[in-house]
Every structure is written in C-alpha cells, then in structure tokens.
CSV table of C-alpha atoms in Angstrom, one decimal:
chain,number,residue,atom,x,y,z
A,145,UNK,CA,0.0,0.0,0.0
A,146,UNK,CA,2.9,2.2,1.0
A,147,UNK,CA,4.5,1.9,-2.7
A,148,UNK,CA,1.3,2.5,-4.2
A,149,UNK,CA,0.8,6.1,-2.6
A,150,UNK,CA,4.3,6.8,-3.6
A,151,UNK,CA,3.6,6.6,-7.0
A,152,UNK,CA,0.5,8.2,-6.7
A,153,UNK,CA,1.9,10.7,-5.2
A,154,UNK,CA,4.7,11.3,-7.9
A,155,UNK,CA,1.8,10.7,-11.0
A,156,UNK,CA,2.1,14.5,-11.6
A,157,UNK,CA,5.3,14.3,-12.6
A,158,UNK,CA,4.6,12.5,-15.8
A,159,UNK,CA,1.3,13.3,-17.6
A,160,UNK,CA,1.8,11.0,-20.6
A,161,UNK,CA,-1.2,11.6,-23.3
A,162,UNK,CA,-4.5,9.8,-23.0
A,163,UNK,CA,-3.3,5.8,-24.0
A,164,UNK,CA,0.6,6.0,-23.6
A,165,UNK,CA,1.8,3.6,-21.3
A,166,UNK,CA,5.7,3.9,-21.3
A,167,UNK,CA,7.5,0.3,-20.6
A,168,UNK,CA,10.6,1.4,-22.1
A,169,UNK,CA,13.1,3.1,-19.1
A,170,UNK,CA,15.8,0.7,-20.5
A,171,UNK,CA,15.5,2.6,-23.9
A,172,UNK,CA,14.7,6.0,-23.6
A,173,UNK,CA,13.0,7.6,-21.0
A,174,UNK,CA,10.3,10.4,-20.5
A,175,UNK,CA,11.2,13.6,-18.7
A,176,UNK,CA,9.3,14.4,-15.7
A,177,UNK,CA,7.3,17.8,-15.4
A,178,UNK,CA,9.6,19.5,-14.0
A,179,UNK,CA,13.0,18.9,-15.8
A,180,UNK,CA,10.7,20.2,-19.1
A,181,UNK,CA,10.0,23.5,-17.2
A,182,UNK,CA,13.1,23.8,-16.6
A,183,UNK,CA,14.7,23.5,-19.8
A,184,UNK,CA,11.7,26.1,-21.1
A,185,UNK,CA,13.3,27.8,-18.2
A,186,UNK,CA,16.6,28.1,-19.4
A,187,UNK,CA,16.1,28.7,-22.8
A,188,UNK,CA,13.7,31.7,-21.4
A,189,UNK,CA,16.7,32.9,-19.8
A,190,UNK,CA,19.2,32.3,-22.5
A,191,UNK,CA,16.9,34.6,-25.0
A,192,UNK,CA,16.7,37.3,-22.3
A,193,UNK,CA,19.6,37.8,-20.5
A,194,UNK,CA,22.3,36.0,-22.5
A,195,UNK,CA,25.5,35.8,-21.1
A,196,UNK,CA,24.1,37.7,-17.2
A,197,UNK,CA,23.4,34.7,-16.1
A,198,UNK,CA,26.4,32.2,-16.7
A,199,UNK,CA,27.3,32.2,-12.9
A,200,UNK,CA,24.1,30.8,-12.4
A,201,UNK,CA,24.4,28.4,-15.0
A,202,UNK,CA,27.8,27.3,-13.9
A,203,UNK,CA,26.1,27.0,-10.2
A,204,UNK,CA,23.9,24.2,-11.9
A,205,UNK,CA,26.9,22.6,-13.1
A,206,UNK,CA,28.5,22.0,-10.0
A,207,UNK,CA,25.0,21.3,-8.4
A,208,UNK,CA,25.0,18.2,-11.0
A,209,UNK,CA,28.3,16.7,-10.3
A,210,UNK,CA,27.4,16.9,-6.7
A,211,UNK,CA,24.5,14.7,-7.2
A,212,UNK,CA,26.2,12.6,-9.7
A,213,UNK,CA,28.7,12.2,-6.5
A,214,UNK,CA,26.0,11.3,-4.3
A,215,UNK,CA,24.2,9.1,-6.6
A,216,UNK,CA,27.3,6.2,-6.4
A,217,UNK,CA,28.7,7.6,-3.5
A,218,UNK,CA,32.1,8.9,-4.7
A,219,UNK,CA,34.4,10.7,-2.6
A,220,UNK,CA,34.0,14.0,-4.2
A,221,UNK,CA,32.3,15.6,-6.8
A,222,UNK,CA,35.7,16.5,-8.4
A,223,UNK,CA,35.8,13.1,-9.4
A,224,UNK,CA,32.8,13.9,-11.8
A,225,UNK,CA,33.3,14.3,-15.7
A,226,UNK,CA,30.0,15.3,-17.9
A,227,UNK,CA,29.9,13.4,-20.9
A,228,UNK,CA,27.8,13.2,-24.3
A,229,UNK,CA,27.0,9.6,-23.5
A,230,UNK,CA,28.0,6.1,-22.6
A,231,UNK,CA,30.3,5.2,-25.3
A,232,UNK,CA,32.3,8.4,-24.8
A,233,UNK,CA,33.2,7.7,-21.3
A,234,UNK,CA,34.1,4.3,-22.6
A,235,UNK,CA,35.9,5.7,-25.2
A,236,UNK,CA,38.0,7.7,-22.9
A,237,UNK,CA,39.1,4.3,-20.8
A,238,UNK,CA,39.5,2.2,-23.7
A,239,UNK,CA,42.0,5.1,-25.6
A,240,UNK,CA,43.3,6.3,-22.6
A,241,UNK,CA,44.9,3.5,-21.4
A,242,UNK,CA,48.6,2.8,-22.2
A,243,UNK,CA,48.1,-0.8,-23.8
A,244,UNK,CA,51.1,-2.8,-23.8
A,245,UNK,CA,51.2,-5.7,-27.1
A,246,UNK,CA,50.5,-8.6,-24.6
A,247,UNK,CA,47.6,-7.2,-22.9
A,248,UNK,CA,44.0,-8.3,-23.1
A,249,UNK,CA,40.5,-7.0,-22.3
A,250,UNK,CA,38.2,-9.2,-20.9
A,251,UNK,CA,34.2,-8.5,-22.0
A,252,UNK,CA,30.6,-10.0,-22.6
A,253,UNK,CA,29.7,-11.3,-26.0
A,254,UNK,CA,26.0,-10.2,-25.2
A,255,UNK,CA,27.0,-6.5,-24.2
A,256,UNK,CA,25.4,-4.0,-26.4
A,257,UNK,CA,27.8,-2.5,-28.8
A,258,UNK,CA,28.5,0.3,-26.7
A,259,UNK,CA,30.6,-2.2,-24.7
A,260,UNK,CA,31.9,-4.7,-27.0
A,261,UNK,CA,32.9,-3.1,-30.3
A,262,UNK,CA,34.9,-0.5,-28.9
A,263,UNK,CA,37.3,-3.3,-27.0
A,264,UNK,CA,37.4,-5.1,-30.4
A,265,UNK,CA,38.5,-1.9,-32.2
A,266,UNK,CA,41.5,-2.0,-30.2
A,267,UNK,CA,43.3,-5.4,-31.6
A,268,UNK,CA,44.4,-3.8,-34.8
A,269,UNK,CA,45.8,-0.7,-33.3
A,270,UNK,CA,47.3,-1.7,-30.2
A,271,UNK,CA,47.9,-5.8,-30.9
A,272,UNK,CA,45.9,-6.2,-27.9
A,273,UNK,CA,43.7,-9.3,-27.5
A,274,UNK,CA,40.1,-8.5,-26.7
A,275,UNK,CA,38.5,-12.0,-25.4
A,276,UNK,CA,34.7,-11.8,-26.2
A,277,UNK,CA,33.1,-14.3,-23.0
A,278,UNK,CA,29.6,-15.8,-23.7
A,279,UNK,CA,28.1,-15.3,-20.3
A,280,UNK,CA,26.1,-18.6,-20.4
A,281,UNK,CA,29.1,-21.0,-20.7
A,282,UNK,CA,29.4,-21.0,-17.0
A,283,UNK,CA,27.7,-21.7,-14.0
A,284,UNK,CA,28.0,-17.8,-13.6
A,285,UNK,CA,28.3,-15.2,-15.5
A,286,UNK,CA,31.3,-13.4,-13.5
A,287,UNK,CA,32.5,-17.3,-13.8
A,288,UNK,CA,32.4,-17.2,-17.3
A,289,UNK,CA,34.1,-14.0,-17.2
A,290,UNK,CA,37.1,-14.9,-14.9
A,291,UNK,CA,37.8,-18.1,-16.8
A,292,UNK,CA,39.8,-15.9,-19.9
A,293,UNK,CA,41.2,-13.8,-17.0
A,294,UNK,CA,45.3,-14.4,-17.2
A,295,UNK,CA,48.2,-12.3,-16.4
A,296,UNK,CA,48.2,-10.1,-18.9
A,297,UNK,CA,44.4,-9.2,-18.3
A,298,UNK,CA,44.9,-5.6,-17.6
A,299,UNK,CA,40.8,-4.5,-17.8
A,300,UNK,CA,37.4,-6.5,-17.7
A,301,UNK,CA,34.3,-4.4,-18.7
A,302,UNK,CA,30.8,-5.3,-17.9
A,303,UNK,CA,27.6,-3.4,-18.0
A,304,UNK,CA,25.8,-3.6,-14.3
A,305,UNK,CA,23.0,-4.8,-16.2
A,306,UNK,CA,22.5,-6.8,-19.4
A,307,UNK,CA,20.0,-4.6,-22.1
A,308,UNK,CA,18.5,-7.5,-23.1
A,309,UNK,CA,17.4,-9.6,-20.8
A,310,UNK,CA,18.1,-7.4,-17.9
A,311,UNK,CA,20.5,-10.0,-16.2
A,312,UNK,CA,22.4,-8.0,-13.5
A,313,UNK,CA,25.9,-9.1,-12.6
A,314,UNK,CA,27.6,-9.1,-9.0
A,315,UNK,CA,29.9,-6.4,-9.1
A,316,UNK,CA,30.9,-6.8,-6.0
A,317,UNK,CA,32.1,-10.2,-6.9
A,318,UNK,CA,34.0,-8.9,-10.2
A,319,UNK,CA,35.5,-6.0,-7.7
A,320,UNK,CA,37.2,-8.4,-5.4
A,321,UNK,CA,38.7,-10.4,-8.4
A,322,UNK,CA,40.2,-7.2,-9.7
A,323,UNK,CA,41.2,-5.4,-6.3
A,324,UNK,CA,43.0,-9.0,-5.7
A,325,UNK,CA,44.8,-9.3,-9.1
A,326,UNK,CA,45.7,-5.2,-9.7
A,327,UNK,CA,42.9,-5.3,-12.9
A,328,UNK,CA,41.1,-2.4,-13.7
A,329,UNK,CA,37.1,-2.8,-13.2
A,330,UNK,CA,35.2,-0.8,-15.7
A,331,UNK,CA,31.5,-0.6,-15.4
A,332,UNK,CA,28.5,0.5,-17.8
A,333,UNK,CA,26.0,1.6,-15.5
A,334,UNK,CA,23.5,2.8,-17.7
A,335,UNK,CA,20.6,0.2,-16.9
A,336,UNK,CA,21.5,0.7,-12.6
A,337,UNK,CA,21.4,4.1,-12.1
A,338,UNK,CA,18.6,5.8,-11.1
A,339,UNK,CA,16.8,2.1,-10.6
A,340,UNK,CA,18.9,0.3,-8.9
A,341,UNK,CA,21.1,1.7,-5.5
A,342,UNK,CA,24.9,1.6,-6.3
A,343,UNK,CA,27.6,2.5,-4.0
A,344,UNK,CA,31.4,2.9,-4.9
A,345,UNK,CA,32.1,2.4,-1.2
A,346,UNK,CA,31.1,-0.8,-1.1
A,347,UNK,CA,32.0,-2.2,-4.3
A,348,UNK,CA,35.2,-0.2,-5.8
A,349,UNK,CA,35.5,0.5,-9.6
A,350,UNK,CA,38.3,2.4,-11.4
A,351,UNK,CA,35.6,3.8,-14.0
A,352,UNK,CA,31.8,4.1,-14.2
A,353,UNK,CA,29.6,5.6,-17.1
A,354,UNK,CA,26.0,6.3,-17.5
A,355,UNK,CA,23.8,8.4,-19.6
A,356,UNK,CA,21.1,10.2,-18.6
A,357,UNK,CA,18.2,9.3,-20.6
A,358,UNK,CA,17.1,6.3,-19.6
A,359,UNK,CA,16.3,5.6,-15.8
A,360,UNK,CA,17.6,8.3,-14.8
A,361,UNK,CA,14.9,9.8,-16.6
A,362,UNK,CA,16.9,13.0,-18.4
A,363,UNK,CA,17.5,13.7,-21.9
A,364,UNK,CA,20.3,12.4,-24.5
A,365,UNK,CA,23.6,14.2,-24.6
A,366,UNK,CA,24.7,14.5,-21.0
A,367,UNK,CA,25.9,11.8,-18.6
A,368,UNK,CA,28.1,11.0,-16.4
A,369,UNK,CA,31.4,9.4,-16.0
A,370,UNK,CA,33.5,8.5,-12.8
A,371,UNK,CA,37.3,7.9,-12.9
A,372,UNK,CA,38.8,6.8,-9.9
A,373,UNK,CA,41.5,9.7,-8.8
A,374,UNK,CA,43.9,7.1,-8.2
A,375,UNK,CA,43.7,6.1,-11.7
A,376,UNK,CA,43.1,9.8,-13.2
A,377,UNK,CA,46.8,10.3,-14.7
A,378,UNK,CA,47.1,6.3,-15.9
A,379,UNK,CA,44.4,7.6,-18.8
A,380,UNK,CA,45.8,9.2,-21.8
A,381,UNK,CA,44.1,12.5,-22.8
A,382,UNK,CA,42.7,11.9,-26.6
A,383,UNK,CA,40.5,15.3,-26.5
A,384,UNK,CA,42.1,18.8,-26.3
A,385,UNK,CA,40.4,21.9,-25.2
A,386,UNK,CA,40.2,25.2,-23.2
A,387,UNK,CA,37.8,23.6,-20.9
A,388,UNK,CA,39.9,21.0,-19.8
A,389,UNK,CA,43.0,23.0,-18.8
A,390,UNK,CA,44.0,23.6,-14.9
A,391,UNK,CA,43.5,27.4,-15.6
A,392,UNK,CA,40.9,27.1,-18.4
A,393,UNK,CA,40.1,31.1,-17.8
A,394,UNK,CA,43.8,32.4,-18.7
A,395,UNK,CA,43.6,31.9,-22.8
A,396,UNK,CA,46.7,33.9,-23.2
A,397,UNK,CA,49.2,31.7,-21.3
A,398,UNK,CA,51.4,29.2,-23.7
A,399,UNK,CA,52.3,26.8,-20.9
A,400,UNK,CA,49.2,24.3,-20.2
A,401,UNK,CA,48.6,21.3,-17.8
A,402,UNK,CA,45.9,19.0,-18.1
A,403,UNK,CA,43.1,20.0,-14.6
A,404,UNK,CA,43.8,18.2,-11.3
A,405,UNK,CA,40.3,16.7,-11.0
A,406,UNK,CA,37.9,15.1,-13.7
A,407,UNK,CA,37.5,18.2,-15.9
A,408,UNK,CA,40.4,17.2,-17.5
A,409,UNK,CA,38.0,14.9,-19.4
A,410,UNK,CA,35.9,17.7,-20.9
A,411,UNK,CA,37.8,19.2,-23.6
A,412,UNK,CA,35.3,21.7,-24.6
A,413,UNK,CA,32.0,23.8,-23.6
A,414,UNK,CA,29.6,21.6,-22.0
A,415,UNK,CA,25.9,21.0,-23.0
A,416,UNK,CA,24.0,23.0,-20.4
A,417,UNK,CA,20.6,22.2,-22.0
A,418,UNK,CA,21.0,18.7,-20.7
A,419,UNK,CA,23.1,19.9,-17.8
A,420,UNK,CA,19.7,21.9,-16.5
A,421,UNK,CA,17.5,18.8,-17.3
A,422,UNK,CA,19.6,16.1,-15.8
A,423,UNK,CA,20.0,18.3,-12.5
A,424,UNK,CA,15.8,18.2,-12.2
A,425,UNK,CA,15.8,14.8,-12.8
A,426,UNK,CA,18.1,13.4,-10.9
A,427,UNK,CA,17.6,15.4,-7.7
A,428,UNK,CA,14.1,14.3,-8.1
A,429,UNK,CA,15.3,10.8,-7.7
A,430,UNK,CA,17.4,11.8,-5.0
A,431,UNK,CA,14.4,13.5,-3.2
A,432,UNK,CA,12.4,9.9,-3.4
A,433,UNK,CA,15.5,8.3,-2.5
A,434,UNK,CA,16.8,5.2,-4.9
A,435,UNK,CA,16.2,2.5,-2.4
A,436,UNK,CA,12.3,3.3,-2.2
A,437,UNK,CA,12.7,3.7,-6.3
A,438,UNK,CA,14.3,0.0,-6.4
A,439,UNK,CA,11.5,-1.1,-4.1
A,440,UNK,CA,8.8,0.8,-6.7
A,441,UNK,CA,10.6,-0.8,-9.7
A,442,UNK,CA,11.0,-4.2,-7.9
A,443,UNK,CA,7.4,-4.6,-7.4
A,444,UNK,CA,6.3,-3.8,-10.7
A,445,UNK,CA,8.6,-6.6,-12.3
A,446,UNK,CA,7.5,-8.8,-9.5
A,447,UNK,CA,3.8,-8.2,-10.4
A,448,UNK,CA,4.6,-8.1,-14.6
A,449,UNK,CA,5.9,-11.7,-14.2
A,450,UNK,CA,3.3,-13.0,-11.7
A,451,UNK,CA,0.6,-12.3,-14.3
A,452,UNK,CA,3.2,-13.2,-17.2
A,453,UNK,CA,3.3,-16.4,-15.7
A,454,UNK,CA,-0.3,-17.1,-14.9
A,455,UNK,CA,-0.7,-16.1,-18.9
A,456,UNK,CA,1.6,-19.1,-19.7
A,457,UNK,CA,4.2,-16.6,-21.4
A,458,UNK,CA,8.2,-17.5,-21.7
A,459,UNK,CA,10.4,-15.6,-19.0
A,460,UNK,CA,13.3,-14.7,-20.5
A,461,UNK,CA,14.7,-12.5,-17.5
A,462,UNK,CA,16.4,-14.0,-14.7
A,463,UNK,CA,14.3,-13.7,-11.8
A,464,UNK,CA,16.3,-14.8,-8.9
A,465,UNK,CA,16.3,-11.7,-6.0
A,466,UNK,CA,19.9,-11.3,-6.7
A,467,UNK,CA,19.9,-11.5,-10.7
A,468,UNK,CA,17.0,-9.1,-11.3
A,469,UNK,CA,16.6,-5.4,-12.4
A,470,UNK,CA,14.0,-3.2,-13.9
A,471,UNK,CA,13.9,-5.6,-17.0
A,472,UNK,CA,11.8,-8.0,-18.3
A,473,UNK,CA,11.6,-9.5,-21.4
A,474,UNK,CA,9.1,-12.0,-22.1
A,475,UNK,CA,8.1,-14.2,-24.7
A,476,UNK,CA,4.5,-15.6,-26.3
A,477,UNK,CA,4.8,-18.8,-27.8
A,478,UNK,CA,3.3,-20.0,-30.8
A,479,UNK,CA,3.6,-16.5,-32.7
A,480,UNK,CA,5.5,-14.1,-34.3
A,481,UNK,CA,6.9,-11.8,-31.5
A,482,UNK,CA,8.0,-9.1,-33.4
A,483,UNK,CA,4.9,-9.0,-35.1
A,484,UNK,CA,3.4,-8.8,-31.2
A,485,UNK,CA,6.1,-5.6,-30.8
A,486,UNK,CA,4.8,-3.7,-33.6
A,487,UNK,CA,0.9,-4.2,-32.4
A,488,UNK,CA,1.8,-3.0,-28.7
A,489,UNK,CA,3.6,0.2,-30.6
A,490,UNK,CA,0.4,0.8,-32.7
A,491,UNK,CA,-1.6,0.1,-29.7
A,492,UNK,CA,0.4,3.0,-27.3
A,493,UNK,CA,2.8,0.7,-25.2
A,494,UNK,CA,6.5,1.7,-25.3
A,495,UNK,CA,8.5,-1.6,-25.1
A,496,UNK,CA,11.4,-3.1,-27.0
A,497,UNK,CA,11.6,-6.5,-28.9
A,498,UNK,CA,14.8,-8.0,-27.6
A,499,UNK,CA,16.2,-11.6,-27.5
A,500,UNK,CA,13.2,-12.5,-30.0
A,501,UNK,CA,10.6,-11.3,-27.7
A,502,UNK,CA,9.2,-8.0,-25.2
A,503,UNK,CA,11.6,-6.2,-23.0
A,504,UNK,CA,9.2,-4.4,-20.5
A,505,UNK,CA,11.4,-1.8,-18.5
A,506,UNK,CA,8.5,-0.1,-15.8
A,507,UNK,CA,10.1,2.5,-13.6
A,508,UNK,CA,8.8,3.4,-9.7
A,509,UNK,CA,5.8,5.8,-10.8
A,510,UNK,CA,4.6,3.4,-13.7
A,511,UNK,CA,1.0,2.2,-12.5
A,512,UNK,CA,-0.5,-1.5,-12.0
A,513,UNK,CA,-3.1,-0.4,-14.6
A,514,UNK,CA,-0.6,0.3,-16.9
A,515,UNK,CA,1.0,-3.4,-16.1
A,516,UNK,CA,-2.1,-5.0,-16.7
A,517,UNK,CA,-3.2,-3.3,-20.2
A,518,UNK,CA,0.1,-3.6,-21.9
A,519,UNK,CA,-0.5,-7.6,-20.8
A,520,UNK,CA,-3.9,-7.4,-21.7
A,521,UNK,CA,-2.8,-6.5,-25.1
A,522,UNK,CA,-0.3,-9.1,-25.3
A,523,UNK,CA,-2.3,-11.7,-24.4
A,524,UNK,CA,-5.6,-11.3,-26.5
C-alpha cells in the first residue's frame, strides 16, 4: 500500500497523453514535469539575458556533479566528468589506457555495442587481444568471465545490467577479483542508475559511465562518468580543449597542464541544455530516494511476471532476488513476437523487442493499470 501512494503521489510528474503507457526506461526515457520546465526555463533565460546569467548556470553545473557524486557515492564531486554519452566515457578508458602488445581486455559477447565493439577496435591498433566471453558458458556469469582472466588481463568491462534480458551481474564479486589481481574494473552503469542503489564504497570501480536518458529519466547528450583519482593520470588525454585545462580562464598563457580533478576529461564547452534537465531529474530521484525507487521498480517486475506467468508466457529475464533489475523480457509462444512488438507500438505501449521477444522496463511511478493493459494487449 505504501509503494502505491508513492507513486500516486509522484503521478504529476509525468502526464503521458491519453493511451501511452511507457515500458521502455531501459531505452529512452520520458522527462518528468519539471525537468521540461526547466529546460523552457533556461532557454527563457538564454533569450533574455544572454550571457548575465552564466554564474548561475555554472552553479547548476557544480550542483550536478554533486548529485552525480552522491548518486554512487564517490568521494568528491571533483571526481565527476560530464559526458555526451556512454560510449564516450568508454571511449576515454579504452584510448586512454597505455596498452602494452601482450595485454588483453576481458568482456561479454551479449553487451550492447556500446561495450563490445569498442574493445574489439582495439586489436588492430594496439595488438591487444580483446576475449569476447559468452556469459552462459558457466555456471555464472562473472565465472564465465574470470575463466579468460590471465596475467596479462589488464581491464574486464561489464555493464551492471544486461540490455536485453536485464540480467544483472555481481559487481561486487567482479571488484574483489580485480582489487586481488591489480585489474582495472570498468562498469557500464546505464541500466542501474537511477533504478537500482549503487555504492562505490562498497563495491570499488576504477571507471563508471552512464547516460542520462534512460532511468535516470533525463535527456540524451549528458551523462556522467567516474574515474577513480587514483587512476586519473594512468588515462591518456585523446580530447584537447580550453575547458579541460587547470587554468581554463587564462587563454593567453602558452604553458598548459591538463586540470587536477575530472574536468580534464571535458575538452570543450559543456551542454548546459542537458546539464539543466539532468539536474531536475536526478535530484528528483534523490528527493524519493533510490532505495524506495528499487522497491517501486522491484514490485512492478514482480507483479509483470506473476501475471506473465499465470498467462503461460516464456520468461526470458532471470528472476532470482539477486539476478533481477527493472527488466523483463518476455516471450509468447506460438507466434510471431516481433509482429506482437509492432501491435503494442500501434496500440500506445512503449516496449522493446529483444532476444526475439518484449523487453518491458517499468520504472517506480509506472501504474498497475498500466502493467495490466500492456499484458492485456499481449495476451488477447
């Protein structure tokens, strides 16, 4: 009852149009109320006052990568970069690092691209071996992933959560085996944050990336990515700009040095459209608090596969308490699925058709009447 009136109570926030039922956090989100007011906001400002208000606008900023810090709990906000998306902050580890010929990169063959082609890219430049792990040839994934682990594995890079069937690994697991063994942990945290609590504390990672428009529920273009400081001067800089310099305000001066903190990874003027919408979104998370959000979002993939299964539908997702995530991709047997994906577009639900079937992705404020038409629909 409690989880109920909290989404009831956060309903405002996103008035989708008579018969739109969003199921589709895991591809791109809807902005709440307020993070489109504010964007109207700032463009009102931008037309009127021009450059005035730039302090303020660099205020937001730094109001950002404070919640970015407190979203995963890193030790300051300094440690913050703003990034265009995912596969730029990836970019940055997998170019930054100084590859030596007998090194190897340990991944997941079902990543999205984001997170596999870019680690394949790097065998014919560096001579690096990139060892592409099928996470079902185990009897875990993080098994299947430490079983190509040798010593000359200098990285393994996993996403937090599969896209497609929303499997979600134990990064704490995968943090211990690197911590032990001196490998750097890279994580693609797109499908945890803003769903799913995450805290560097607790499980240590030398880099974590996510973009903001999908649970964390702001637009495309922005995002965020963490370096551990430790690690900060081990990446190689591939972007030059003003923005990135110590003493980016002095553009007279011939003698540069990369900045001290994680600005050194933004070589240029940053996108304070997105910065403006992000910051509404996310602190509205932060205002609910992402444990009651992974309660919300727990509850409505508990009830999608109750009913799923009382419908006789496939469950593709892995629903073991310690597997599962804000995904769930199901399957209807005896027809064409993708034909079932294009009906529930036509018909107003938002869903995905992944691993030949329907990748549901509800978030906390996503109502049990929504649940129950979009499996109406599927099952008639």
């Amino acid at each position: 009852m409690l989880l109920y009136c909290m989404r009831r109570d956060w309903a405002h926030e996103f008035p989708h149009r008579a018969g739109l039922v969003h199921l589709n956090h895991a591809g791109v989100a809807p902005w709440p109320a307020r993070t489109a007011r504010a964007v109207t906001a700032f463009a009102s400002e931008n037309t009127r006052h021009s450059t005035e208000k730039v302090p303020q606008w660099k205020q937001k900023e730094s109001e950002l990568r404070s919640a970015c810090q407190r979203l995963i709990h890193a030790e300051d906000a300094s440690d913050i970069a703003l990034v265009k998306n995912t596969s730029e902050g990836l970019s940055m580890v997998a170019y930054g690092i100084p590859w030596k010929a007998q090194d190897n990169v340990v991944f997941a063959r079902q990543e999205f691209p984001s997170n596999r082609i870019l680690w394949q890219s790097l065998q014919p430049r560096f001579g690096i071996e990139a060892r592409c792990v099928d996470l079902y040839k185990a009897p875990t994934p993080e098994d299947a992933l430490f079983s190509q682990v040798d010593r000359n594995t200098r990285l393994i890079s996993v996403s937090a959560v599969q896209y497609d069937d929303g499997l979600r690994m134990d990064l704490a697991r995968i943090s211990e085996f690197c911590q032990a063994r001196g490998i750097l942990f890279c994580i693609d945290a797109i499908q945890m944050l803003g769903a799913i609590p995450f805290d560097l504390t607790e499980t240590p990672a030398d880099f974590v990336i996510a973009d903001g428009h999908k649970w964390l529920l702001g637009p495309e273009g922005i995002g965020l990515f963490y370096c551990n400081p430790e690690k900060r001067d081990l990446l190689l800089l591939n972007q030059f700009g003003w923005h990135m310099l110590e003493n980016s305000g002095d553009f007279e001066s011939q003698h540069w040095v990369p900045a001290e903190d994680a600005t050194r990874f933004e070589c240029g003027t940053l996108n304070h459209v997105g910065i403006h919408a992000l910051h509404e979104s996310l602190h509205m998370l932060l205002e609910i608090g992402i444990e009651d959000i992974h309660d919300m979002v727990s509850s409505n993939i508990s009830y999608l596969h109750e009913i799923s299964v009382e419908n006789g539908l496939d469950i593709v997702s892995h629903m073991d308490t310690d597997r599962r995530s804000g995904i769930l991709t199901i399957r209807r047997p005896g027809i064409d699925n993708q034909g079932l994906f294009r009906f529930l577009l036509r018909s107003g639900v938002l869903c995905a058709h992944r691993c030949q079937g329907i990748r549901f992705s509800p978030h906390f404020y996503t109502s049990k009447d929504d649940l129950d038409h979009a499996l109406r629909l599927v099952c008639e």
